[in-house]
Amino acid sequence: MAAEYATFGLAPAMRAGGVLADGDYQVHRDFMDFIVDGRSLLFRLSDLDAVSPLASDVPPAIFTAQVRSLLLETDAPLPGGRYVIYGCPECADLACGAVTAVILRDGDDFVWRDFAWQTGERADLEFNGYHGIGPYRFPGAEYRAALAALLDGDRTARTPRRVLLIGARVALLARLAAALRTIGIGADITQDAGAVPADELRAYGAVAFGSAVGDEQRAAVRRAFADAGVDVPHVDGLAPIVPLLVAQIEHALDDGPAGRRRLTRLTATGAAADVEVTSPCRVRLTAYRLDRLHRTRTHEVFDGVLDPGVHRVALDAGTVKGESYLVARAPGSVLVTAVTHGKPG
């Protein structure tokens, strides 16, 4: 198949971390995504939880080596001229699986072809090839300029992955901070942001308020950030449930455009949840609530692959009774909503 010309670009993206219903963690990763003809290449690969090799948390020398590799300034890392395009967000081990492709020069152009899912030294195109993806021919000047820009400036140009936690329940905030740090998000705790130097406030990507924080204290924190000349999202904690709060903060840290998110809308009643996705992907819905003894109750209510569009998922009234909350997760996206007890729209 002849490679048709396509535009090439890069855009900041994230793989949302989180505390999962079974107690496991998934790490937050910021990376540069490949944009082909104005659309994320990752989104063309349905139900794939992965990041590109151009991640913000890799050492500078490795990051530079990855860029130069994609520019074909070094030998291909895999046999057959193959390069890793997307890999495991947890360990980057090829054994976990990776999307690879042949990258070559044709005159001044760069061609990406023979995309495949690869778990060993060699790819099996017949059984594991992405036959509907590519080949793509990128104009050399555009391709080189996009990648070379990463060597000259900010690698991802994303909001800092640190959050300032404001609240009175020290034990809860300590557990929340520990969970955030586990997934790769820095977290600090204070009751008076006015005492924090302006330079430190500028290092935060979000501020989260506990439900017990009063209006006066919230206003003082907002003034402190305004005086520091920084505008960050403010998260109002829905309930003292650590996985729920982690999801809220993850959503607040996602500053990417809506068109590059797989989840764009989530609403829920006691009878059903409506979730909207932009590309085929695996979606997991988890319900959280506190029982009468203030213990956290967690229920997985849906786990499956959804096609683009709006989908209605039936909910068990017993699972989401009282004050309940729903978290939707897809590769790279997380949304949170309170469950309202009325008829679905």
mmCIF file of C-alpha atoms in Angstrom:
data_model
loop_
_atom_site.group_PDB
_atom_site.id
_atom_site.type_symbol
_atom_site.label_atom_id
_atom_site.label_comp_id
_atom_site.label_asym_id
_atom_site.label_seq_id
_atom_site.Cartn_x
_atom_site.Cartn_y
_atom_site.Cartn_z
ATOM 1 C CA MET A 1 0.000 0.000 0.000
ATOM 2 C CA ALA A 2 1.430 3.397 -0.963
ATOM 3 C CA ALA A 3 1.862 5.855 1.883
ATOM 4 C CA GLU A 4 -0.310 8.935 1.536
ATOM 5 C CA TYR A 5 0.820 12.314 2.821
ATOM 6 C CA ALA A 6 -0.350 13.168 6.331
ATOM 7 C CA THR A 7 0.359 16.009 8.708
ATOM 8 C CA PHE A 8 2.522 15.324 11.755
ATOM 9 C CA GLY A 9 2.418 17.052 15.114
ATOM 10 C CA LEU A 10 2.835 16.587 18.843
ATOM 11 C CA ALA A 11 0.541 17.511 21.697
ATOM 12 C CA PRO A 12 0.721 17.133 25.487
ATOM 13 C CA ALA A 13 -1.325 14.204 26.780
ATOM 14 C CA MET A 14 -1.701 12.309 30.017
ATOM 15 C CA ARG A 15 -2.414 8.834 31.222
ATOM 16 C CA ALA A 16 -4.548 9.328 34.318
ATOM 17 C CA GLY A 17 -3.324 7.551 37.408
ATOM 18 C CA GLY A 18 -5.607 6.458 40.192
ATOM 19 C CA VAL A 19 -6.448 4.241 43.111
ATOM 20 C CA LEU A 20 -8.461 1.350 41.694
ATOM 21 C CA ALA A 21 -11.373 -0.475 43.268
ATOM 22 C CA ASP A 22 -9.268 -3.564 44.033
ATOM 23 C CA GLY A 23 -6.681 -1.484 45.880
ATOM 24 C CA ASP A 24 -4.128 -1.423 43.054
ATOM 25 C CA TYR A 25 -2.605 1.779 41.728
ATOM 26 C CA GLN A 26 -1.971 2.991 38.229
ATOM 27 C CA VAL A 27 0.702 5.627 37.718
ATOM 28 C CA HIS A 28 0.030 9.111 36.369
ATOM 29 C CA ARG A 29 2.116 9.776 33.228
ATOM 30 C CA ASP A 30 2.463 12.936 31.158
ATOM 31 C CA PHE A 31 3.749 12.482 27.617
ATOM 32 C CA MET A 32 3.763 13.936 24.133
ATOM 33 C CA ASP A 33 1.243 12.248 21.869
ATOM 34 C CA PHE A 34 1.592 11.883 18.098
ATOM 35 C CA ILE A 35 -1.004 13.876 16.159
ATOM 36 C CA VAL A 36 -1.639 12.597 12.639
ATOM 37 C CA ASP A 37 -3.917 14.650 10.397
ATOM 38 C CA GLY A 38 -5.081 16.588 13.441
ATOM 39 C CA ARG A 39 -6.101 13.511 15.464
ATOM 40 C CA SER A 40 -4.365 11.544 18.192
ATOM 41 C CA LEU A 41 -2.749 8.415 16.782
ATOM 42 C CA LEU A 42 -3.338 6.713 20.127
ATOM 43 C CA PHE A 43 -7.102 7.223 19.753
ATOM 44 C CA ARG A 44 -7.045 5.272 16.491
ATOM 45 C CA LEU A 45 -5.827 2.271 18.480
ATOM 46 C CA SER A 46 -8.968 1.258 20.357
ATOM 47 C CA ASP A 47 -8.853 0.110 23.969
ATOM 48 C CA LEU A 48 -5.152 0.787 24.449
ATOM 49 C CA ASP A 49 -3.716 2.024 27.741
ATOM 50 C CA ALA A 50 -0.265 3.230 26.719
ATOM 51 C CA VAL A 51 2.061 6.238 26.490
ATOM 52 C CA SER A 52 4.552 7.352 23.884
ATOM 53 C CA PRO A 53 8.312 7.145 24.554
ATOM 54 C CA LEU A 54 8.277 10.954 24.872
ATOM 55 C CA ALA A 55 7.249 11.015 28.528
ATOM 56 C CA SER A 56 7.985 13.907 30.870
ATOM 57 C CA ASP A 57 9.312 11.763 33.711
ATOM 58 C CA VAL A 58 12.115 10.007 31.855
ATOM 59 C CA PRO A 59 15.664 11.312 32.419
ATOM 60 C CA PRO A 60 16.725 14.086 30.000
ATOM 61 C CA ALA A 61 19.399 11.953 28.335
ATOM 62 C CA ILE A 62 16.903 9.162 27.616
ATOM 63 C CA PHE A 63 14.289 11.641 26.399
ATOM 64 C CA THR A 64 16.817 13.185 24.004
ATOM 65 C CA ALA A 65 17.821 9.724 22.785
ATOM 66 C CA GLN A 66 14.156 8.900 22.072
ATOM 67 C CA VAL A 67 13.725 12.065 20.006
ATOM 68 C CA ARG A 68 16.900 11.446 18.035
ATOM 69 C CA SER A 69 15.815 7.859 17.454
ATOM 70 C CA LEU A 70 12.518 9.002 15.911
ATOM 71 C CA LEU A 71 14.539 11.380 13.742
ATOM 72 C CA LEU A 72 16.473 8.287 12.522
ATOM 73 C CA GLU A 73 19.749 9.713 13.812
ATOM 74 C CA THR A 74 20.465 6.381 15.556
ATOM 75 C CA ASP A 75 19.876 2.756 14.671
ATOM 76 C CA ALA A 76 16.425 1.246 15.192
ATOM 77 C CA PRO A 77 16.051 -0.323 18.658
ATOM 78 C CA LEU A 78 14.186 -3.377 17.297
ATOM 79 C CA PRO A 79 14.912 -5.713 14.367
ATOM 80 C CA GLY A 80 13.500 -4.810 10.980
ATOM 81 C CA GLY A 81 13.818 -1.071 11.488
ATOM 82 C CA ARG A 82 11.024 -1.057 14.066
ATOM 83 C CA TYR A 83 10.471 1.620 16.715
ATOM 84 C CA VAL A 84 8.238 1.710 19.789
ATOM 85 C CA ILE A 85 5.410 4.182 19.212
ATOM 86 C CA TYR A 86 3.415 3.454 22.392
ATOM 87 C CA GLY A 87 4.388 1.294 25.340
ATOM 88 C CA CYS A 88 3.320 0.142 28.794
ATOM 89 C CA PRO A 89 2.676 3.160 31.059
ATOM 90 C CA GLU A 90 3.740 1.272 34.174
ATOM 91 C CA CYS A 91 7.102 -0.248 33.230
ATOM 92 C CA ALA A 92 7.800 0.383 29.499
ATOM 93 C CA ASP A 93 8.756 -3.300 29.177
ATOM 94 C CA LEU A 94 8.302 -4.723 25.689
ATOM 95 C CA ALA A 95 7.106 -7.970 27.283
ATOM 96 C CA CYS A 96 3.976 -6.124 28.451
ATOM 97 C CA GLY A 97 3.241 -5.230 24.848
ATOM 98 C CA ALA A 98 3.890 -2.195 22.697
ATOM 99 C CA VAL A 99 2.734 -0.644 19.462
ATOM 100 C CA THR A 100 5.671 -0.628 17.070
ATOM 101 C CA ALA A 101 6.124 0.557 13.498
ATOM 102 C CA VAL A 102 8.756 0.669 10.818
ATOM 103 C CA ILE A 103 10.106 4.196 10.391
ATOM 104 C CA LEU A 104 12.150 4.994 7.301
ATOM 105 C CA ARG A 105 13.190 7.850 5.055
ATOM 106 C CA ASP A 106 11.960 8.183 1.487
ATOM 107 C CA GLY A 107 13.773 11.137 -0.005
ATOM 108 C CA ASP A 108 13.140 14.033 2.361
ATOM 109 C CA ASP A 109 9.980 12.409 3.745
ATOM 110 C CA PHE A 110 9.561 10.154 6.773
ATOM 111 C CA VAL A 111 7.288 7.110 6.450
ATOM 112 C CA TRP A 112 5.631 5.204 9.311
ATOM 113 C CA ARG A 113 4.269 1.822 8.234
ATOM 114 C CA ASP A 114 3.574 -1.777 9.309
ATOM 115 C CA PHE A 115 2.069 -0.927 12.683
ATOM 116 C CA ALA A 116 1.827 -3.934 15.000
ATOM 117 C CA TRP A 117 1.277 -5.043 18.584
ATOM 118 C CA GLN A 118 4.583 -6.532 19.674
ATOM 119 C CA THR A 119 5.555 -8.485 22.807
ATOM 120 C CA GLY A 120 8.842 -10.049 21.698
ATOM 121 C CA GLU A 121 11.896 -9.327 19.627
ATOM 122 C CA ARG A 122 10.018 -9.618 16.340
ATOM 123 C CA ALA A 123 6.538 -8.510 15.269
ATOM 124 C CA ASP A 124 4.043 -10.842 13.614
ATOM 125 C CA LEU A 125 2.231 -8.627 11.121
ATOM 126 C CA GLU A 126 -0.183 -11.331 10.016
ATOM 127 C CA PHE A 127 -1.632 -11.964 13.464
ATOM 128 C CA ASN A 128 -0.826 -8.748 15.365
ATOM 129 C CA GLY A 129 -0.683 -6.078 12.679
ATOM 130 C CA TYR A 130 -2.854 -2.956 12.789
ATOM 131 C CA HIS A 131 -4.044 -3.384 9.234
ATOM 132 C CA GLY A 132 -6.250 -0.289 9.243
ATOM 133 C CA ILE A 133 -3.529 2.066 10.515
ATOM 134 C CA GLY A 134 -1.130 3.749 8.072
ATOM 135 C CA PRO A 135 1.083 3.841 6.226
ATOM 136 C CA TYR A 136 1.711 7.568 6.750
ATOM 137 C CA ARG A 137 4.095 9.786 4.802
ATOM 138 C CA PHE A 138 5.165 12.918 6.699
ATOM 139 C CA PRO A 139 6.861 15.892 4.986
ATOM 140 C CA GLY A 140 10.424 15.965 6.280
ATOM 141 C CA ALA A 141 10.567 19.632 7.287
ATOM 142 C CA GLU A 142 7.335 19.417 9.317
ATOM 143 C CA TYR A 143 8.348 16.146 10.947
ATOM 144 C CA ARG A 144 11.824 17.312 11.928
ATOM 145 C CA ALA A 145 10.589 20.671 13.219
ATOM 146 C CA ALA A 146 8.003 19.104 15.530
ATOM 147 C CA LEU A 147 10.482 16.690 17.104
ATOM 148 C CA ALA A 148 13.449 19.071 17.182
ATOM 149 C CA ALA A 149 11.342 21.600 19.116
ATOM 150 C CA LEU A 150 11.325 19.138 22.038
ATOM 151 C CA LEU A 151 15.100 19.411 22.258
ATOM 152 C CA ASP A 152 15.031 23.210 22.399
ATOM 153 C CA GLY A 153 12.336 23.934 24.972
ATOM 154 C CA ASP A 154 9.835 22.585 27.465
ATOM 155 C CA ARG A 155 9.376 18.876 26.894
ATOM 156 C CA THR A 156 5.658 18.720 27.574
ATOM 157 C CA ALA A 157 4.520 22.247 28.527
ATOM 158 C CA ARG A 158 2.062 20.846 31.018
ATOM 159 C CA THR A 159 0.787 22.158 34.329
ATOM 160 C CA PRO A 160 2.914 20.927 37.263
ATOM 161 C CA ARG A 161 1.849 17.592 38.752
ATOM 162 C CA ARG A 162 1.604 18.885 42.308
ATOM 163 C CA VAL A 163 -1.492 19.617 44.322
ATOM 164 C CA LEU A 164 -1.978 21.613 47.516
ATOM 165 C CA LEU A 165 -4.381 19.969 49.960
ATOM 166 C CA ILE A 166 -6.414 22.209 52.284
ATOM 167 C CA GLY A 167 -8.414 20.689 55.111
ATOM 168 C CA ALA A 168 -8.853 19.996 58.790
ATOM 169 C CA ARG A 169 -8.900 16.175 58.757
ATOM 170 C CA VAL A 170 -5.173 15.518 58.991
ATOM 171 C CA ALA A 171 -5.432 11.727 58.867
ATOM 172 C CA LEU A 172 -7.548 11.797 55.701
ATOM 173 C CA LEU A 173 -5.266 14.325 54.013
ATOM 174 C CA ALA A 174 -2.223 12.240 54.920
ATOM 175 C CA ARG A 175 -3.782 9.154 53.306
ATOM 176 C CA LEU A 176 -4.766 11.192 50.255
ATOM 177 C CA ALA A 177 -1.280 12.681 49.913
ATOM 178 C CA ALA A 178 0.260 9.213 50.204
ATOM 179 C CA ALA A 179 -2.038 7.830 47.508
ATOM 180 C CA LEU A 180 -1.249 10.739 45.171
ATOM 181 C CA ARG A 181 2.486 10.350 45.668
ATOM 182 C CA THR A 182 2.192 6.632 44.964
ATOM 183 C CA ILE A 183 0.770 7.331 41.514
ATOM 184 C CA GLY A 184 3.328 10.053 40.749
ATOM 185 C CA ILE A 185 1.585 13.272 41.832
ATOM 186 C CA GLY A 186 3.258 15.496 44.401
ATOM 187 C CA ALA A 187 1.030 16.597 47.288
ATOM 188 C CA ASP A 188 1.483 18.988 50.199
ATOM 189 C CA ILE A 189 -0.846 19.782 53.109
ATOM 190 C CA THR A 190 -1.524 23.159 54.718
ATOM 191 C CA GLN A 191 -4.314 25.072 56.425
ATOM 192 C CA ASP A 192 -3.024 28.544 55.556
ATOM 193 C CA ALA A 193 -1.866 29.122 51.995
ATOM 194 C CA GLY A 194 -1.068 32.729 52.919
ATOM 195 C CA ALA A 195 2.066 31.457 54.635
ATOM 196 C CA VAL A 196 3.281 29.711 51.470
ATOM 197 C CA PRO A 197 5.744 31.788 49.374
ATOM 198 C CA ALA A 198 4.447 32.862 45.969
ATOM 199 C CA ASP A 199 7.165 30.916 44.140
ATOM 200 C CA GLU A 200 6.009 27.722 45.829
ATOM 201 C CA LEU A 201 2.346 28.382 45.018
ATOM 202 C CA ARG A 202 3.271 28.661 41.332
ATOM 203 C CA ALA A 203 4.536 25.066 41.445
ATOM 204 C CA TYR A 204 1.041 23.631 42.049
ATOM 205 C CA GLY A 205 -1.241 22.447 39.276
ATOM 206 C CA ALA A 206 -4.362 22.328 41.468
ATOM 207 C CA VAL A 207 -5.636 23.024 44.979
ATOM 208 C CA ALA A 208 -8.082 20.680 46.706
ATOM 209 C CA PHE A 209 -10.420 21.627 49.557
ATOM 210 C CA GLY A 210 -11.794 19.214 52.122
ATOM 211 C CA SER A 211 -15.553 19.309 52.639
ATOM 212 C CA ALA A 212 -15.090 20.835 56.117
ATOM 213 C CA VAL A 213 -13.178 23.888 54.848
ATOM 214 C CA GLY A 214 -15.288 27.016 55.326
ATOM 215 C CA ASP A 215 -15.982 29.800 52.847
ATOM 216 C CA GLU A 216 -13.644 32.250 54.573
ATOM 217 C CA GLN A 217 -10.720 29.857 54.437
ATOM 218 C CA ARG A 218 -11.426 28.982 50.798
ATOM 219 C CA ALA A 219 -11.502 32.680 49.909
ATOM 220 C CA ALA A 220 -8.173 33.249 51.657
ATOM 221 C CA VAL A 221 -6.558 30.414 49.677
ATOM 222 C CA ARG A 222 -7.928 31.787 46.411
ATOM 223 C CA ARG A 223 -6.543 35.243 47.253
ATOM 224 C CA ALA A 224 -3.130 33.760 48.000
ATOM 225 C CA PHE A 225 -3.001 32.094 44.583
ATOM 226 C CA ALA A 226 -4.304 35.244 42.874
ATOM 227 C CA ASP A 227 -1.647 37.364 44.605
ATOM 228 C CA ALA A 228 0.969 34.889 43.374
ATOM 229 C CA GLY A 229 -0.302 35.433 39.832
ATOM 230 C CA VAL A 230 -1.294 31.834 39.254
ATOM 231 C CA ASP A 231 -4.678 30.459 38.166
ATOM 232 C CA VAL A 232 -5.171 26.799 39.080
ATOM 233 C CA PRO A 233 -8.307 24.636 39.210
ATOM 234 C CA HIS A 234 -9.938 24.313 42.624
ATOM 235 C CA VAL A 235 -11.255 20.893 43.611
ATOM 236 C CA ASP A 236 -14.107 20.684 46.108
ATOM 237 C CA GLY A 237 -13.875 17.259 47.709
ATOM 238 C CA LEU A 238 -17.158 15.401 47.283
ATOM 239 C CA ALA A 239 -16.665 13.001 50.191
ATOM 240 C CA PRO A 240 -13.882 11.748 52.494
ATOM 241 C CA ILE A 241 -13.148 8.779 50.213
ATOM 242 C CA VAL A 242 -9.526 8.618 49.057
ATOM 243 C CA PRO A 243 -10.023 6.933 45.617
ATOM 244 C CA LEU A 244 -12.812 9.401 44.839
ATOM 245 C CA LEU A 245 -10.678 12.403 45.791
ATOM 246 C CA VAL A 246 -7.753 11.053 43.769
ATOM 247 C CA ALA A 247 -10.032 10.813 40.714
ATOM 248 C CA GLN A 248 -11.256 14.392 41.227
ATOM 249 C CA ILE A 249 -7.675 15.658 41.400
ATOM 250 C CA GLU A 250 -6.639 13.637 38.353
ATOM 251 C CA HIS A 251 -9.480 15.223 36.390
ATOM 252 C CA ALA A 252 -8.466 18.707 37.559
ATOM 253 C CA LEU A 253 -4.886 18.127 36.401
ATOM 254 C CA ASP A 254 -6.042 17.179 32.894
ATOM 255 C CA ASP A 255 -5.681 20.478 31.067
ATOM 256 C CA GLY A 256 -5.772 18.980 27.587
ATOM 257 C CA PRO A 257 -8.443 20.029 25.074
ATOM 258 C CA ALA A 258 -11.754 18.184 25.256
ATOM 259 C CA GLY A 259 -11.298 16.901 21.719
ATOM 260 C CA ARG A 260 -8.315 14.843 22.868
ATOM 261 C CA ARG A 261 -10.054 13.183 25.787
ATOM 262 C CA ARG A 262 -11.704 9.789 25.497
ATOM 263 C CA LEU A 263 -14.293 10.599 28.169
ATOM 264 C CA THR A 264 -16.211 13.838 27.681
ATOM 265 C CA ARG A 265 -19.387 13.513 29.782
ATOM 266 C CA LEU A 266 -20.662 11.546 32.780
ATOM 267 C CA THR A 267 -24.004 11.872 34.574
ATOM 268 C CA ALA A 268 -25.746 9.418 36.867
ATOM 269 C CA THR A 269 -29.038 8.839 38.610
ATOM 270 C CA GLY A 270 -30.063 6.002 40.887
ATOM 271 C CA ALA A 271 -31.228 4.100 37.804
ATOM 272 C CA ALA A 272 -28.603 4.694 35.117
ATOM 273 C CA ALA A 273 -25.394 6.441 34.131
ATOM 274 C CA ASP A 274 -24.824 8.234 30.843
ATOM 275 C CA VAL A 275 -21.232 8.246 29.606
ATOM 276 C CA GLU A 276 -19.900 9.771 26.400
ATOM 277 C CA VAL A 277 -16.710 8.566 24.707
ATOM 278 C CA THR A 278 -14.886 9.951 21.671
ATOM 279 C CA SER A 279 -13.135 6.787 20.467
ATOM 280 C CA PRO A 280 -13.487 3.033 21.032
ATOM 281 C CA CYS A 281 -12.023 2.267 24.454
ATOM 282 C CA ARG A 282 -12.416 0.277 27.639
ATOM 283 C CA VAL A 283 -14.476 2.127 30.238
ATOM 284 C CA ARG A 284 -14.737 1.203 33.903
ATOM 285 C CA LEU A 285 -17.432 2.661 36.151
ATOM 286 C CA THR A 286 -16.956 2.451 39.919
ATOM 287 C CA ALA A 287 -19.473 3.555 42.549
ATOM 288 C CA TYR A 288 -18.428 4.860 45.967
ATOM 289 C CA ARG A 289 -20.447 5.694 49.063
ATOM 290 C CA LEU A 290 -20.124 5.872 52.838
ATOM 291 C CA ASP A 291 -22.316 3.572 54.907
ATOM 292 C CA ARG A 292 -23.909 4.465 58.245
ATOM 293 C CA LEU A 293 -20.640 3.718 60.049
ATOM 294 C CA HIS A 294 -18.724 5.971 57.619
ATOM 295 C CA ARG A 295 -17.001 3.024 55.989
ATOM 296 C CA THR A 296 -16.256 3.242 52.286
ATOM 297 C CA ARG A 297 -18.336 0.956 50.078
ATOM 298 C CA THR A 298 -16.986 0.316 46.587
ATOM 299 C CA HIS A 299 -18.749 -1.409 43.690
ATOM 300 C CA GLU A 300 -17.593 -2.040 40.136
ATOM 301 C CA VAL A 301 -20.722 -1.356 38.104
ATOM 302 C CA PHE A 302 -19.393 -1.650 34.536
ATOM 303 C CA ASP A 303 -16.241 -2.748 32.727
ATOM 304 C CA GLY A 304 -16.336 -3.040 28.961
ATOM 305 C CA VAL A 305 -15.368 -1.559 25.604
ATOM 306 C CA LEU A 306 -17.619 1.215 24.306
ATOM 307 C CA ASP A 307 -17.843 2.675 20.806
ATOM 308 C CA PRO A 308 -17.858 6.437 20.219
ATOM 309 C CA GLY A 309 -21.070 8.132 21.353
ATOM 310 C CA VAL A 310 -23.304 8.361 24.405
ATOM 311 C CA HIS A 311 -24.059 5.141 26.276
ATOM 312 C CA ARG A 312 -26.533 4.418 29.063
ATOM 313 C CA VAL A 313 -25.430 1.938 31.731
ATOM 314 C CA ALA A 314 -28.041 0.573 34.133
ATOM 315 C CA LEU A 315 -27.227 0.951 37.840
ATOM 316 C CA ASP A 316 -28.358 -1.175 40.749
ATOM 317 C CA ALA A 317 -30.347 1.062 43.101
ATOM 318 C CA GLY A 318 -28.925 -0.809 46.075
ATOM 319 C CA THR A 319 -25.382 -0.034 44.955
ATOM 320 C CA VAL A 320 -25.856 3.729 44.593
ATOM 321 C CA LYS A 321 -28.346 4.420 47.372
ATOM 322 C CA GLY A 322 -27.965 7.521 49.535
ATOM 323 C CA GLU A 323 -25.057 9.844 48.807
ATOM 324 C CA SER A 324 -23.135 7.980 46.145
ATOM 325 C CA TYR A 325 -20.545 8.954 43.575
ATOM 326 C CA LEU A 326 -19.479 7.472 40.267
ATOM 327 C CA VAL A 327 -15.985 7.436 38.759
ATOM 328 C CA ALA A 328 -15.502 6.664 35.065
ATOM 329 C CA ARG A 329 -12.057 5.683 33.823
ATOM 330 C CA ALA A 330 -10.766 5.165 30.293
ATOM 331 C CA PRO A 331 -7.192 5.190 28.997
ATOM 332 C CA GLY A 332 -6.008 8.751 29.569
ATOM 333 C CA SER A 333 -9.279 10.092 31.020
ATOM 334 C CA VAL A 334 -11.183 10.139 34.283
ATOM 335 C CA LEU A 335 -14.517 11.756 35.187
ATOM 336 C CA VAL A 336 -16.382 11.995 38.491
ATOM 337 C CA THR A 337 -20.024 12.751 39.245
ATOM 338 C CA ALA A 338 -22.427 12.651 42.160
ATOM 339 C CA VAL A 339 -25.394 10.329 41.724
ATOM 340 C CA THR A 340 -28.689 12.177 41.677
ATOM 341 C CA HIS A 341 -31.800 10.252 42.623
ATOM 342 C CA GLY A 342 -34.194 11.189 39.868
ATOM 343 C CA LYS A 343 -35.215 9.847 36.497
ATOM 344 C CA PRO A 344 -32.449 9.720 33.848
ATOM 345 C CA GLY A 345 -32.682 12.382 31.207
#
